[in-house]
Coordinates of C-alpha atoms in Angstrom, one line a residue:
X1 CA -18.3 -46.5 -17.0
X2 CA -14.6 -46.0 -16.8
X3 CA -13.0 -43.1 -14.9
X4 CA -9.5 -41.9 -13.9
X5 CA -8.9 -39.3 -11.2
X6 CA -12.6 -38.7 -11.1
X7 CA -12.7 -37.9 -14.8
X8 CA -15.0 -40.1 -16.9
X9 CA -13.1 -41.4 -20.0
X10 CA -15.5 -44.0 -21.3
X11 CA -19.1 -45.3 -20.9
X12 CA -21.3 -48.0 -22.2
X13 CA -25.1 -48.4 -21.8
X14 CA -26.9 -51.7 -22.0
X15 CA -30.6 -52.4 -22.5
X16 CA -32.5 -55.6 -22.1
X17 CA -36.0 -56.5 -23.3
X18 CA -39.0 -55.7 -21.2
X19 CA -40.8 -58.6 -19.4
X20 CA -43.1 -59.2 -21.1
X21 CA -41.6 -58.0 -24.4
X22 CA -42.6 -54.5 -25.5
X23 CA -43.9 -55.7 -28.9
X24 CA -45.1 -58.7 -30.7
X25 CA -42.2 -60.9 -31.9
X26 CA -39.6 -59.2 -29.8
X27 CA -37.0 -61.8 -28.8
X28 CA -36.9 -61.9 -25.0
X29 CA -33.2 -62.9 -24.8
X30 CA -31.9 -60.3 -27.3
X31 CA -30.2 -57.4 -25.6
X32 CA -28.5 -54.2 -26.9
X33 CA -25.6 -51.9 -26.5
X34 CA -27.2 -48.5 -26.7
X35 CA -24.0 -46.6 -27.0
X36 CA -20.2 -46.9 -26.4
X37 CA -18.4 -43.7 -25.9
X38 CA -14.6 -43.4 -25.2
X39 CA -12.3 -40.5 -24.9
X40 CA -10.5 -39.9 -28.2
X41 CA -7.2 -41.7 -28.7
X42 CA -8.0 -44.1 -25.9
X43 CA -10.3 -46.5 -27.7
X44 CA -7.8 -49.4 -27.8
X45 CA -7.3 -49.1 -24.1
X46 CA -10.8 -48.6 -22.8
X47 CA -13.3 -50.0 -25.3
X48 CA -12.2 -53.7 -24.8
X49 CA -12.7 -53.4 -21.0
X50 CA -16.2 -51.9 -21.4
X51 CA -17.2 -54.5 -24.0
X52 CA -15.9 -57.4 -22.1
X53 CA -17.8 -56.3 -19.0
X54 CA -21.0 -55.8 -21.0
X55 CA -20.9 -59.2 -22.7
X56 CA -20.2 -60.9 -19.4
X57 CA -23.1 -59.1 -17.8
X58 CA -25.4 -60.1 -20.6
X59 CA -24.4 -63.8 -20.5
X60 CA -24.8 -63.8 -16.7
X61 CA -28.3 -62.6 -17.0
X62 CA -29.4 -65.1 -19.6
X63 CA -29.2 -63.1 -22.8
X64 CA -28.3 -65.0 -25.9
X65 CA -27.7 -62.3 -28.5
X66 CA -26.5 -58.8 -28.5
X67 CA -26.7 -55.9 -31.0
X68 CA -25.3 -52.4 -31.2
X69 CA -28.1 -49.9 -31.5
X70 CA -31.6 -50.6 -32.7
X71 CA -33.0 -50.9 -29.1
X72 CA -36.4 -49.5 -28.0
X73 CA -36.1 -45.7 -27.7
X74 CA -32.7 -46.1 -29.4
X75 CA -29.9 -43.5 -29.6
X76 CA -28.7 -45.1 -32.9
X77 CA -30.2 -47.7 -35.3
X78 CA -26.6 -49.1 -35.6
X79 CA -23.0 -48.1 -35.2
X80 CA -22.3 -44.7 -36.9
X81 CA -20.1 -45.4 -39.9
X82 CA -18.2 -42.1 -39.4
X83 CA -16.7 -43.7 -36.2
X84 CA -14.3 -46.3 -37.6
X85 CA -12.7 -46.9 -34.1
X86 CA -16.1 -48.1 -32.9
X87 CA -16.3 -50.6 -35.7
X88 CA -12.8 -51.9 -34.9
X89 CA -13.8 -52.3 -31.2
X90 CA -17.0 -54.1 -32.0
X91 CA -15.3 -56.5 -34.4
X92 CA -12.6 -57.3 -31.8
X93 CA -15.3 -58.1 -29.3
X94 CA -16.7 -60.7 -31.7
X95 CA -19.6 -58.7 -33.2
X96 CA -20.2 -59.1 -36.9
X97 CA -21.2 -56.4 -39.3
X98 CA -24.5 -56.5 -41.1
X99 CA -26.6 -54.2 -43.2
X100 CA -26.3 -50.4 -43.7
X101 CA -29.1 -47.9 -43.0
X102 CA -29.4 -44.2 -43.1
X103 CA -30.9 -41.1 -41.7
X104 CA -32.0 -38.8 -44.5
X105 CA -32.3 -35.0 -44.4
X106 CA -34.5 -32.9 -46.7
X107 CA -34.8 -29.1 -47.1
X108 CA -38.6 -28.6 -47.2
X109 CA -38.1 -25.2 -48.7
X110 CA -36.9 -27.0 -51.9
X111 CA -38.5 -30.4 -51.5
X112 CA -41.0 -31.4 -54.1
X113 CA -43.4 -34.3 -54.8
X114 CA -43.0 -36.3 -58.0
X115 CA -45.9 -36.2 -60.4
X116 CA -47.0 -39.8 -59.7
X117 CA -47.3 -38.9 -56.0
X118 CA -49.6 -35.9 -56.8
X119 CA -51.7 -38.0 -59.1
X120 CA -52.2 -40.9 -56.7
X121 CA -55.6 -40.7 -55.0
X122 CA -57.0 -42.7 -52.2
X123 CA -59.7 -45.3 -53.0
X124 CA -63.2 -44.1 -53.4
X125 CA -64.5 -42.8 -50.1
X126 CA -61.1 -42.5 -48.5
X127 CA -59.2 -39.4 -47.5
X128 CA -55.8 -38.4 -46.2
X129 CA -56.1 -36.3 -43.1
X130 CA -54.8 -35.8 -39.5
X131 CA -55.9 -38.4 -37.0
X132 CA -58.4 -37.4 -34.4
X133 CA -59.2 -38.9 -31.0
X134 CA -62.2 -40.6 -32.6
X135 CA -59.9 -42.3 -35.2
X136 CA -57.6 -43.8 -32.5
X137 CA -59.4 -47.2 -32.3
X138 CA -59.2 -47.6 -36.0
X139 CA -55.6 -46.5 -36.1
X140 CA -54.7 -49.1 -33.4
X141 CA -56.5 -51.8 -35.2
X142 CA -54.6 -50.9 -38.4
X143 CA -51.1 -50.9 -36.9
X144 CA -51.9 -54.0 -34.8
X145 CA -52.9 -55.9 -37.9
X146 CA -50.4 -54.5 -40.5
X147 CA -47.4 -53.6 -38.4
X148 CA -47.7 -55.6 -35.1
X149 CA -44.1 -55.2 -34.0
X150 CA -42.1 -52.0 -33.3
X151 CA -44.3 -49.6 -35.3
X152 CA -47.4 -50.6 -33.3
X153 CA -45.4 -50.2 -30.1
X154 CA -44.1 -46.7 -31.1
X155 CA -47.7 -45.7 -32.0
X156 CA -49.0 -46.8 -28.7
X157 CA -46.2 -45.0 -26.9
X158 CA -47.0 -41.8 -28.7
X159 CA -50.7 -42.0 -27.9
X160 CA -49.9 -42.1 -24.2
X161 CA -48.6 -38.5 -24.4
X162 CA -50.6 -37.3 -27.4
X163 CA -54.1 -38.7 -27.0
X164 CA -55.4 -36.3 -29.8
X165 CA -52.8 -37.3 -32.3
X166 CA -53.2 -34.7 -35.1
X167 CA -49.6 -35.3 -36.2
X168 CA -50.3 -39.0 -36.9
X169 CA -51.6 -38.7 -40.5
X170 CA -53.9 -41.4 -41.8
X171 CA -55.5 -42.6 -44.9
X172 CA -59.0 -43.0 -43.7
X173 CA -61.3 -45.4 -45.5
X174 CA -65.0 -45.8 -45.2
X175 CA -64.8 -47.9 -42.0
X176 CA -61.1 -48.3 -41.2
X177 CA -57.6 -46.8 -41.5
X178 CA -55.6 -48.1 -44.4
X179 CA -52.4 -46.0 -44.0
X180 CA -50.5 -44.0 -41.5
X181 CA -47.5 -41.7 -41.1
X182 CA -46.0 -40.1 -37.9
X183 CA -44.7 -36.5 -38.3
X184 CA -42.8 -34.5 -35.7
X185 CA -42.0 -30.8 -35.2
X186 CA -41.1 -28.3 -32.5
X187 CA -44.6 -28.6 -30.9
X188 CA -44.5 -32.4 -30.6
X189 CA -45.0 -33.6 -27.0
X190 CA -43.2 -36.8 -27.7
X191 CA -39.6 -36.6 -29.1
X192 CA -39.7 -39.3 -31.8
X193 CA -36.6 -40.9 -33.4
X194 CA -36.6 -38.5 -36.4
X195 CA -36.0 -35.5 -34.1
X196 CA -33.7 -37.1 -31.6
X197 CA -30.8 -35.0 -33.0
X198 CA -33.0 -31.9 -33.5
X199 CA -30.3 -29.5 -32.4
X200 CA -28.2 -30.6 -35.3
X201 CA -31.1 -30.2 -37.8
X202 CA -31.7 -26.4 -37.2
X203 CA -34.2 -24.2 -35.5
X204 CA -37.2 -25.1 -37.7
X205 CA -36.7 -28.8 -37.4
X206 CA -39.1 -31.7 -38.2
X207 CA -39.2 -35.3 -39.0
X208 CA -41.4 -38.2 -40.2
X209 CA -41.7 -41.9 -40.0
X210 CA -42.8 -44.6 -39.7
X211 CA -45.0 -44.6 -42.7
X212 CA -47.0 -47.5 -44.1
X213 CA -50.0 -48.7 -46.1
X214 CA -52.3 -51.6 -45.7
X215 CA -51.0 -54.7 -47.7
X216 CA -54.3 -54.9 -49.7
X217 CA -53.7 -51.3 -51.0
X218 CA -50.0 -51.3 -51.8
X219 CA -48.7 -50.8 -55.3
X220 CA -51.2 -48.0 -56.1
X221 CA -49.0 -45.0 -55.1
X222 CA -50.8 -44.4 -51.8
X223 CA -47.5 -44.3 -49.9
X224 CA -46.2 -41.6 -52.2
X225 CA -49.4 -39.6 -51.8
X226 CA -49.3 -39.9 -48.0
X227 CA -45.7 -38.8 -48.0
X228 CA -46.5 -35.8 -50.2
X229 CA -49.3 -34.9 -47.8
X230 CA -47.0 -35.3 -44.8
X231 CA -44.4 -32.9 -46.3
X232 CA -47.1 -30.3 -46.9
X233 CA -48.3 -30.8 -43.4
X234 CA -44.8 -30.1 -42.0
X235 CA -44.3 -27.1 -44.3
X236 CA -47.6 -25.6 -43.1
X237 CA -46.3 -26.0 -39.5
X238 CA -43.2 -24.0 -40.3
X239 CA -40.7 -26.9 -40.7
X240 CA -37.8 -26.1 -43.0
X241 CA -35.6 -29.2 -42.5
X242 CA -36.9 -32.7 -41.8
X243 CA -35.3 -36.1 -41.1
X244 CA -36.5 -39.5 -42.2
X245 CA -34.7 -41.8 -39.8
X246 CA -33.5 -45.4 -40.0
X247 CA -34.2 -46.3 -43.7
X248 CA -32.6 -48.1 -46.6
X249 CA -34.9 -46.5 -49.2
X250 CA -32.5 -43.8 -50.3
X251 CA -33.7 -43.7 -53.9
X252 CA -37.4 -43.7 -53.0
X253 CA -37.1 -40.7 -50.6
X254 CA -34.6 -39.1 -52.9
X255 CA -37.4 -38.5 -55.4
X256 CA -38.8 -36.1 -52.8
X257 CA -35.5 -34.3 -52.3
X258 CA -34.1 -36.2 -49.3
X259 CA -30.4 -37.0 -49.2
X260 CA -28.2 -39.2 -46.9
X261 CA -27.4 -37.3 -43.7
X262 CA -26.0 -40.1 -41.4
X263 CA -25.1 -43.7 -42.1
X264 CA -25.1 -46.6 -39.7
X265 CA -24.2 -50.3 -39.8
X266 CA -25.7 -53.1 -37.7
X267 CA -23.4 -55.2 -35.6
X268 CA -24.4 -58.3 -33.6
X269 CA -23.3 -61.6 -32.2
X270 CA -24.5 -64.6 -30.3
X271 CA -23.5 -64.9 -26.7

């Protein structure tokens, strides 16, 4: 933090991996800058000081790589593209730009499901429905097997505060779960990434994601069917505007009426 005359004019937050790492495959020497905020028109003066201090601290604590955003319980998946001064500061500090990702926003009063989503049906004996406490073991087996990294971690975190997870929607097979989708709304006990910025979404806010299907069942339209079910679920709960966070699949979700709301770029460097 930087302050003058007891007035804060800049701040930077760092985050380091848990020990042991929070999820399978998490690099234990990869840290993050959660955010860098500077008083307008003072970026060139203050940002370099904050970044130099942050990089030095990371090196001194044995970290070998740093990224902007994308940290566990992140504020941002990357640096907001509508803040060019931030990009300039990160580049000057030696970070290099990477890929672009988006938050998407949909008006559920007008959203629609394409015909192929409505026609896609689960395999024989399978259903799409809200998860129950009795389904939790099968849900955890599924995400641990199919999405053993961050998505499994986020699901476990949610179950700690929502042990009867009716807003985790599942494709339930005869003996196991073969698909899942998190949805969020005003009544959610855990504030998930898609509703972090809920005050900017509007009063009847909601969100969804992550969403995924068992590898053995992909290519059959089950993801689209699950997404269509999720949107209906949110509408029934009174949601009017929903966010799908941190995605590159603009065209895919665009078929359901979602449009780009916010854009981010990844930045990182070795230390």
